[in-house]
Short mmCIF file of C-alpha atoms in Angstrom, two decimals:
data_model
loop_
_atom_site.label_atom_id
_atom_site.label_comp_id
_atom_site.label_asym_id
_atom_site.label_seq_id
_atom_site.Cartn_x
_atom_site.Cartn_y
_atom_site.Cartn_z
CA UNK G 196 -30.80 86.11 2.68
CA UNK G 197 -33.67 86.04 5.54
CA UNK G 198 -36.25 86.12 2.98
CA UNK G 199 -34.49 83.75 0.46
CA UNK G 200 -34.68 80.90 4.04
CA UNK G 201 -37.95 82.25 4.73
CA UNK G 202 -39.56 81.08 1.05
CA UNK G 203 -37.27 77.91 0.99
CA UNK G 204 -38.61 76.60 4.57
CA UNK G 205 -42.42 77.91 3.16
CA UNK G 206 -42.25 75.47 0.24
CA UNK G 207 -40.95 72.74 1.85
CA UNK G 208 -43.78 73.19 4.33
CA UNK G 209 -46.59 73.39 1.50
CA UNK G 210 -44.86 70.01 -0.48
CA UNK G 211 -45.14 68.42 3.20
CA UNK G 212 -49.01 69.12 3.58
CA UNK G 213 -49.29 68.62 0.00
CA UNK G 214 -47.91 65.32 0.17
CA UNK G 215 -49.93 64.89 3.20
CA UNK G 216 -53.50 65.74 1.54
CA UNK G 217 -52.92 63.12 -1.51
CA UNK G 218 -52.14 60.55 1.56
CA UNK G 219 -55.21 61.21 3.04
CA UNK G 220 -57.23 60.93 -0.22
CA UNK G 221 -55.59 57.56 -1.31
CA UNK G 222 -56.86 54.06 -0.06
CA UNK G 223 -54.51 52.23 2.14
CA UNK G 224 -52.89 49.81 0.36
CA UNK G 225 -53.38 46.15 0.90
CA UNK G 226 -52.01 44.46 3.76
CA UNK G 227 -49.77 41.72 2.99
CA UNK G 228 -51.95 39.26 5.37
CA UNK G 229 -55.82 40.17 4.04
CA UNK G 230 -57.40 38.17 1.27
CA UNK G 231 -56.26 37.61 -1.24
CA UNK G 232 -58.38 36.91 -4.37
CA UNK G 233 -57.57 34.95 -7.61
CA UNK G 234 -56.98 36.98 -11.25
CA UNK G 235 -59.12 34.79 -12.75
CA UNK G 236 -61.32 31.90 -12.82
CA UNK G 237 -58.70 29.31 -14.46
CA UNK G 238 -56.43 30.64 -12.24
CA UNK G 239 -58.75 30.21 -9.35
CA UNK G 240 -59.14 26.55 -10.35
CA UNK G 241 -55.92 25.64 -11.45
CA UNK G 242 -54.67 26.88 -7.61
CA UNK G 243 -57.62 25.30 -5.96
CA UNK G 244 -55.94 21.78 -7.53
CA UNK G 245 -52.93 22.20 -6.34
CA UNK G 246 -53.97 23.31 -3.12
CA UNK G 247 -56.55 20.79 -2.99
CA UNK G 248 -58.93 23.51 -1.23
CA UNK G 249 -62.68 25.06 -1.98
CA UNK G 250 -63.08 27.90 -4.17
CA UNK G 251 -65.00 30.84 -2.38
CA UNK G 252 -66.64 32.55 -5.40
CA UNK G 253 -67.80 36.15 -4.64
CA UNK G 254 -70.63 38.20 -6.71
CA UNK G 255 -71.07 41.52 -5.14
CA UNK G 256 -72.04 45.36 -6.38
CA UNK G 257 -70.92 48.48 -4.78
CA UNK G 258 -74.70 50.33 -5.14
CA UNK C 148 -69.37 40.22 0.37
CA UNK C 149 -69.23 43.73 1.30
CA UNK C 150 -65.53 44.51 1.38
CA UNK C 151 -65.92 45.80 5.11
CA UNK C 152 -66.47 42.55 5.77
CA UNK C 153 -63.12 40.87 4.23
CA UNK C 154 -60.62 42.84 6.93
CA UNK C 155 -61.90 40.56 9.77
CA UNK C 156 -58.91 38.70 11.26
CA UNK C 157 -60.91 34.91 11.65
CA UNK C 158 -62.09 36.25 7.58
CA UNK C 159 -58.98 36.18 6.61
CA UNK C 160 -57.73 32.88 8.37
CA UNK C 161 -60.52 31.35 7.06
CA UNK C 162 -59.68 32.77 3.39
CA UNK C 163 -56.75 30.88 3.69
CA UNK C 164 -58.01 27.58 3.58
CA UNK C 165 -59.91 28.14 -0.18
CA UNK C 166 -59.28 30.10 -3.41
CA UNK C 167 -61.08 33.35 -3.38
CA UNK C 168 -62.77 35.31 -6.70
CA UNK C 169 -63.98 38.23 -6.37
CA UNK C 170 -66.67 38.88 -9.52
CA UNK C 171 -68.26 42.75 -10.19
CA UNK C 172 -69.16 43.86 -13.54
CA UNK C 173 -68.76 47.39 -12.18
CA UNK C 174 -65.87 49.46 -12.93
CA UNK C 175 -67.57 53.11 -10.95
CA UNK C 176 -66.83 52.20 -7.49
CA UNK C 177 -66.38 54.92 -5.52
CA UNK C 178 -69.63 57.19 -5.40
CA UNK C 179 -67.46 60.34 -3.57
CA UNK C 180 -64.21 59.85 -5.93
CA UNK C 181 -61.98 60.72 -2.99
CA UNK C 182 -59.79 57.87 -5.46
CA UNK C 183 -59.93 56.39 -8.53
CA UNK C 184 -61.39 52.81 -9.17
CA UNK C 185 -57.99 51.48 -10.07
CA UNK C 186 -56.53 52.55 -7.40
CA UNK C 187 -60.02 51.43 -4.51
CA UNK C 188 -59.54 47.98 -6.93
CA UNK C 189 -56.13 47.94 -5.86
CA UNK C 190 -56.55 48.46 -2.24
CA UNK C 191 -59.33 46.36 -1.37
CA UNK C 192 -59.12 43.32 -3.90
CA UNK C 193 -55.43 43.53 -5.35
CA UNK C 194 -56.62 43.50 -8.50
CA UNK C 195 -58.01 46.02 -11.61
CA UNK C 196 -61.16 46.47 -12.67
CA UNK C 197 -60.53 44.47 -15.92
CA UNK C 198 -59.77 41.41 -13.87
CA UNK C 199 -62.93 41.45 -11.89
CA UNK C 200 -64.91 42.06 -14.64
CA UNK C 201 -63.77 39.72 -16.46
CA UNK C 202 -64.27 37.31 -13.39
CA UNK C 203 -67.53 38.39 -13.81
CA UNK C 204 -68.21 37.40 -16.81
CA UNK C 205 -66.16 33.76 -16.91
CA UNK C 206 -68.14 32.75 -14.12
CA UNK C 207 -71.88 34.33 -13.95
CA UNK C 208 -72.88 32.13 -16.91
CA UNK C 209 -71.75 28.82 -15.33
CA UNK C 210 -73.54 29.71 -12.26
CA UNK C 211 -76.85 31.82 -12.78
CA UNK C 212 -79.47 31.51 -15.48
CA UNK C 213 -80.97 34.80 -15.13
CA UNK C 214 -80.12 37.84 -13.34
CA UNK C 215 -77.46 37.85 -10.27
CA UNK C 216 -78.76 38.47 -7.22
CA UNK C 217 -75.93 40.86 -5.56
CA UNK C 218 -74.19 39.56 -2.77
CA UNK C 219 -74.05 36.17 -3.52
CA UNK C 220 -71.06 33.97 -2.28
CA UNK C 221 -70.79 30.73 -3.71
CA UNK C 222 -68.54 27.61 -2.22
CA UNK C 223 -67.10 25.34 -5.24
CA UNK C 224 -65.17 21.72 -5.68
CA UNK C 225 -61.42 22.64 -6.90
CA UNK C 226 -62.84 21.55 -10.09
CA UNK C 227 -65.60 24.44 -10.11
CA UNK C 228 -68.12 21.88 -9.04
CA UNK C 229 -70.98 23.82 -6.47
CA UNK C 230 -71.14 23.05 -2.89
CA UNK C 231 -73.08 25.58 -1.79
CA UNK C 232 -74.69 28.95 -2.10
CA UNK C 233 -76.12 31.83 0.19
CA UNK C 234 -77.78 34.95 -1.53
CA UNK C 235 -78.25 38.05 0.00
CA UNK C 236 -75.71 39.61 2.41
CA UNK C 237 -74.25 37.72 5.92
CA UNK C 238 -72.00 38.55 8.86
CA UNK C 239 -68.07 37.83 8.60
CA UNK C 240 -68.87 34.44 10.94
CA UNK C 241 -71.27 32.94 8.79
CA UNK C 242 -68.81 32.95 5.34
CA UNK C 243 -66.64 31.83 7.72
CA UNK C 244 -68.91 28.75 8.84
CA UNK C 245 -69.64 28.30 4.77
CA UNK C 246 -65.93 28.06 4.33
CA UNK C 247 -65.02 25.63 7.08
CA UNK C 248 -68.10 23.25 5.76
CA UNK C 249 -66.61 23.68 2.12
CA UNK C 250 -63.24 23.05 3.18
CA UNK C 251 -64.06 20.22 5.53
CA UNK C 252 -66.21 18.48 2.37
CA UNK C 253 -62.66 18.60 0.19
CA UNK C 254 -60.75 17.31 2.33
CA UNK C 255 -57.23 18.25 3.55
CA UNK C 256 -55.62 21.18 1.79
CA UNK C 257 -52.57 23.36 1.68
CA UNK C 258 -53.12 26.56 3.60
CA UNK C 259 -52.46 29.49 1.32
CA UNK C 260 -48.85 30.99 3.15
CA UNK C 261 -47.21 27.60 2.71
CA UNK C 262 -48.29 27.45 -0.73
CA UNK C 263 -47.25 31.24 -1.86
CA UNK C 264 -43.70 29.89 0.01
CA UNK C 265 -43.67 27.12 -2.01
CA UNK C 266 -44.63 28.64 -5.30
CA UNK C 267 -42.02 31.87 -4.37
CA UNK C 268 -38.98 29.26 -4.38
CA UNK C 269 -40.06 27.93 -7.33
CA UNK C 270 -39.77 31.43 -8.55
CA UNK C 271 -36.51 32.08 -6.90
CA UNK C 272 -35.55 29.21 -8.83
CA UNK C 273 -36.29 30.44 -12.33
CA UNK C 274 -35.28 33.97 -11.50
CA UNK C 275 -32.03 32.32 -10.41
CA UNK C 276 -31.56 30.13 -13.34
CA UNK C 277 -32.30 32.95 -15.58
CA UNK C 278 -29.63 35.19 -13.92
CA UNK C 279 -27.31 32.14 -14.57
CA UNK C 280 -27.17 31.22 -10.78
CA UNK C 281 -27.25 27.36 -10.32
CA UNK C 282 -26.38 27.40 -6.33
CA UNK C 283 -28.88 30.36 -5.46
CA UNK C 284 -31.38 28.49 -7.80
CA UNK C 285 -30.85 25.03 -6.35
CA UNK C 286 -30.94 26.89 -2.53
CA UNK C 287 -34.19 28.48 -3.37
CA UNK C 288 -35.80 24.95 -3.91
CA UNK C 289 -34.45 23.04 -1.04
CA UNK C 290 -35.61 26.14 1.29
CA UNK C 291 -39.02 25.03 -0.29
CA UNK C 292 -38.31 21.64 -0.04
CA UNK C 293 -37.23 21.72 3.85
CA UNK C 294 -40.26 23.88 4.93
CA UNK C 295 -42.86 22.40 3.03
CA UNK C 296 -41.59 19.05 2.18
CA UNK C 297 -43.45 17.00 5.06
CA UNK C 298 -46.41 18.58 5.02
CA UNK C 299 -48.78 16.12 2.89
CA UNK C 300 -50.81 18.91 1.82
CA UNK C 301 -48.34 20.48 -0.01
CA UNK C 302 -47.70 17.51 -2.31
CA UNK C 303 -48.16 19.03 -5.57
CA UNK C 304 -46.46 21.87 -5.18
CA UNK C 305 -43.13 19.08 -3.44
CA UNK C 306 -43.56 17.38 -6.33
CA UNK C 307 -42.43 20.32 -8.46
CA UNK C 308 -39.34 21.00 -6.59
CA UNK C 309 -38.12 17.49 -6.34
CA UNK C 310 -38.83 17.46 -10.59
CA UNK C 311 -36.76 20.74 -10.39
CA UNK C 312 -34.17 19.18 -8.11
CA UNK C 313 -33.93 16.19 -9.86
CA UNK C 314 -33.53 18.34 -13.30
CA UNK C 315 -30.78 20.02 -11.75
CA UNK C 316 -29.10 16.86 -10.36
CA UNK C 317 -29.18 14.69 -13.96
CA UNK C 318 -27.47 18.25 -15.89
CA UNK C 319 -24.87 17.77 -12.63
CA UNK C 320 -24.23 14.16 -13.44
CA UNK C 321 -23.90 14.72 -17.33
CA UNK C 322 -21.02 17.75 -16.25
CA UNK C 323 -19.59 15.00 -14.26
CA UNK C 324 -19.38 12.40 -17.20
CA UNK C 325 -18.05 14.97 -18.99
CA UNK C 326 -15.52 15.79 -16.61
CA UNK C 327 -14.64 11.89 -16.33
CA UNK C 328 -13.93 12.00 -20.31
CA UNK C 329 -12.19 14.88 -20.01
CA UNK C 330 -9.41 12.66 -17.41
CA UNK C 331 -9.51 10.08 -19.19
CA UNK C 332 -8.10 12.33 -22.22
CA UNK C 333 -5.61 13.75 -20.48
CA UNK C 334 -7.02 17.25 -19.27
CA UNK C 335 -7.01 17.02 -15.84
CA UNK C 336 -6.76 20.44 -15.19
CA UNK C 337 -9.72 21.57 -17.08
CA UNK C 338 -11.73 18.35 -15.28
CA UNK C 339 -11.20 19.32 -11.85
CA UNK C 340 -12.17 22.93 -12.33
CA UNK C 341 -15.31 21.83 -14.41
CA UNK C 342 -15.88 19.18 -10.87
CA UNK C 343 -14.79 21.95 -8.28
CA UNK C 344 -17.86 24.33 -9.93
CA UNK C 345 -20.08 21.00 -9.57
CA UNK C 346 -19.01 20.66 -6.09
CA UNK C 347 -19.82 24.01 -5.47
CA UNK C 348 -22.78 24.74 -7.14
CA UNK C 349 -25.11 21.45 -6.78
CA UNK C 350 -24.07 20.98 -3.32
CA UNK C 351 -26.34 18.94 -1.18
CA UNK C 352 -27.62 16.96 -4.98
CA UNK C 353 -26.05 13.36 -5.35
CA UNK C 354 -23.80 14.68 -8.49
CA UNK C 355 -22.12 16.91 -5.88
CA UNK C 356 -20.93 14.29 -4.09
CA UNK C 357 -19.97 12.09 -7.43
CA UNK C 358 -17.98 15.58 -8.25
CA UNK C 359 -16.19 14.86 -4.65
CA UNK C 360 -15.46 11.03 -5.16
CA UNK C 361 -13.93 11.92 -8.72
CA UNK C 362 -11.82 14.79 -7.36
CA UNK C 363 -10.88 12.43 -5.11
CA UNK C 364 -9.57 10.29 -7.47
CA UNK C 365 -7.92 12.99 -10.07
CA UNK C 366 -4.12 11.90 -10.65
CA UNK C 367 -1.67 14.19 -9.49
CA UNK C 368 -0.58 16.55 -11.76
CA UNK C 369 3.15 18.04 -12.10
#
């Protein structure tokens, strides 16, 4: 019976980190007040008219 | 822009006051894969890889000739018209400073929460109407309507939910018409439950009231 709560409490602990670790490894998601960017260009323009605002167009490479 | 830059609180103010696109032909974006690009995508841009790409490639022939120099922000007209452009990277406060001059040259616009608000009701609406829920529906636009509804800025976007309102109002007044037949034929019981639902459901629309005023004047029946 010892043994049997022994291994129960020893998984739930490993789940726990394990669930943990994959937290750690993942990108925080996105705030709901950051930027926000259009899905595409239409898009972008077809807001922009409504809104009546600039669009801020953004070229950019990661390397 | 360097997406380190984006999380800066007077970045993201200023974001508010234009459209943003964010264009990378790129879809390996994390040299260390600690996560997948879908999911780095995700966190930093809200969006996939496919949609930036494709960003990419809608908009880098109606704006370079040749090659792209990387980072290059560009300020447009709504219409897609070019303001302005800086190459090569810059702090947070000088996209800021571009954005203020772009937005300044457009003239007054809506700021991007009231908008998503106003949009969202519209949404509510539809959602609403779908689901067969003509009060919810009708509630969602005049919460639009009373939040947004003065600001000037935000006339498009008014302009939808009055239509919408005013859709909802003439289907209201045709019930009621039908209704008003319906008395004058004798079924007066059928009437005032079809003008009790109007009451109820289109409340604060004139054919709400016009539901009252002929409830009103239903004859008594035995």
């Amino acid at each position: 019976m010892k043994s049997t709560l022994v291994t129960v409490l020893f998984l739930a602990a490993a789940a726990s980190a394990v669930q943990a670790g994959d937290k750690k490894d993942k990108p925080a998601q996105i705030p709901a007040d950051y930027m926000h960017f259009a899905h595409s260009w239409e898009a972008a323009k077809a807001e922009a008219k409504e809104r009546n605002v600039p669009i801020q167009i953004s070229f950019h490479k990661d390397g | 822009m360097d997406v380190s830059v984006y999380p800066n609180k007077d970045m993201i103010a200023a974001s508010k006051t234009c459209v943003n696109i964010f264009c990378n032909d790129e879809t390996e974006h994390e040299p260390k894969k600690k996560y997948g690009n879908e999911e780095w995508c995700s966190a930093n841009y809200g969006q996939v890889c496919d949609e930036h790409v494709k960003n990419h490639r809608e908009t880098s022939s109606l704006f370079f000739k040749d090659s792209i120099p990387n980072p290059t922000s560009i300020l447009c007209m709504p219409d897609g018209t070019e303001i302005k452009r800086k190459v090569g990277g810059m702090a947070g406060k000088e996209l800021v400073d571009l954005m203020k001059e772009a937005t300044a040259k457009v003239g007054p616009g809506l700021g991007q929460d009231e908008y998503l608000f106003g949009k969202g009701r519209l949404k509510a609406c539809e959602d609403a109407v779908k689901a067969g829920k003509t009060k919810d529906a009708i509630e969602a636009l005049n919460a639009g309507n009373k939040t947004i509804g003065k600001n000037p800025a935000a006339k498009t976007v008014v302009d939808q939910i009055k239509a919408k309102l005013e859709e909802f109002n003439k289907a209201g007044m045709e019930i009621v018409e039908k209704a008003k037949e319906d008395v004058a034929a004798g079924k007066v019981e059928e009437a005032k439950k079809t003008l009790l639902e109007v009451s109820r459901n289109y409340k604060t629309l004139e054919c709400a009231k016009a539901a009252d005023k002929e409830i009103a004047a239903l004859p008594k029946t035995k």
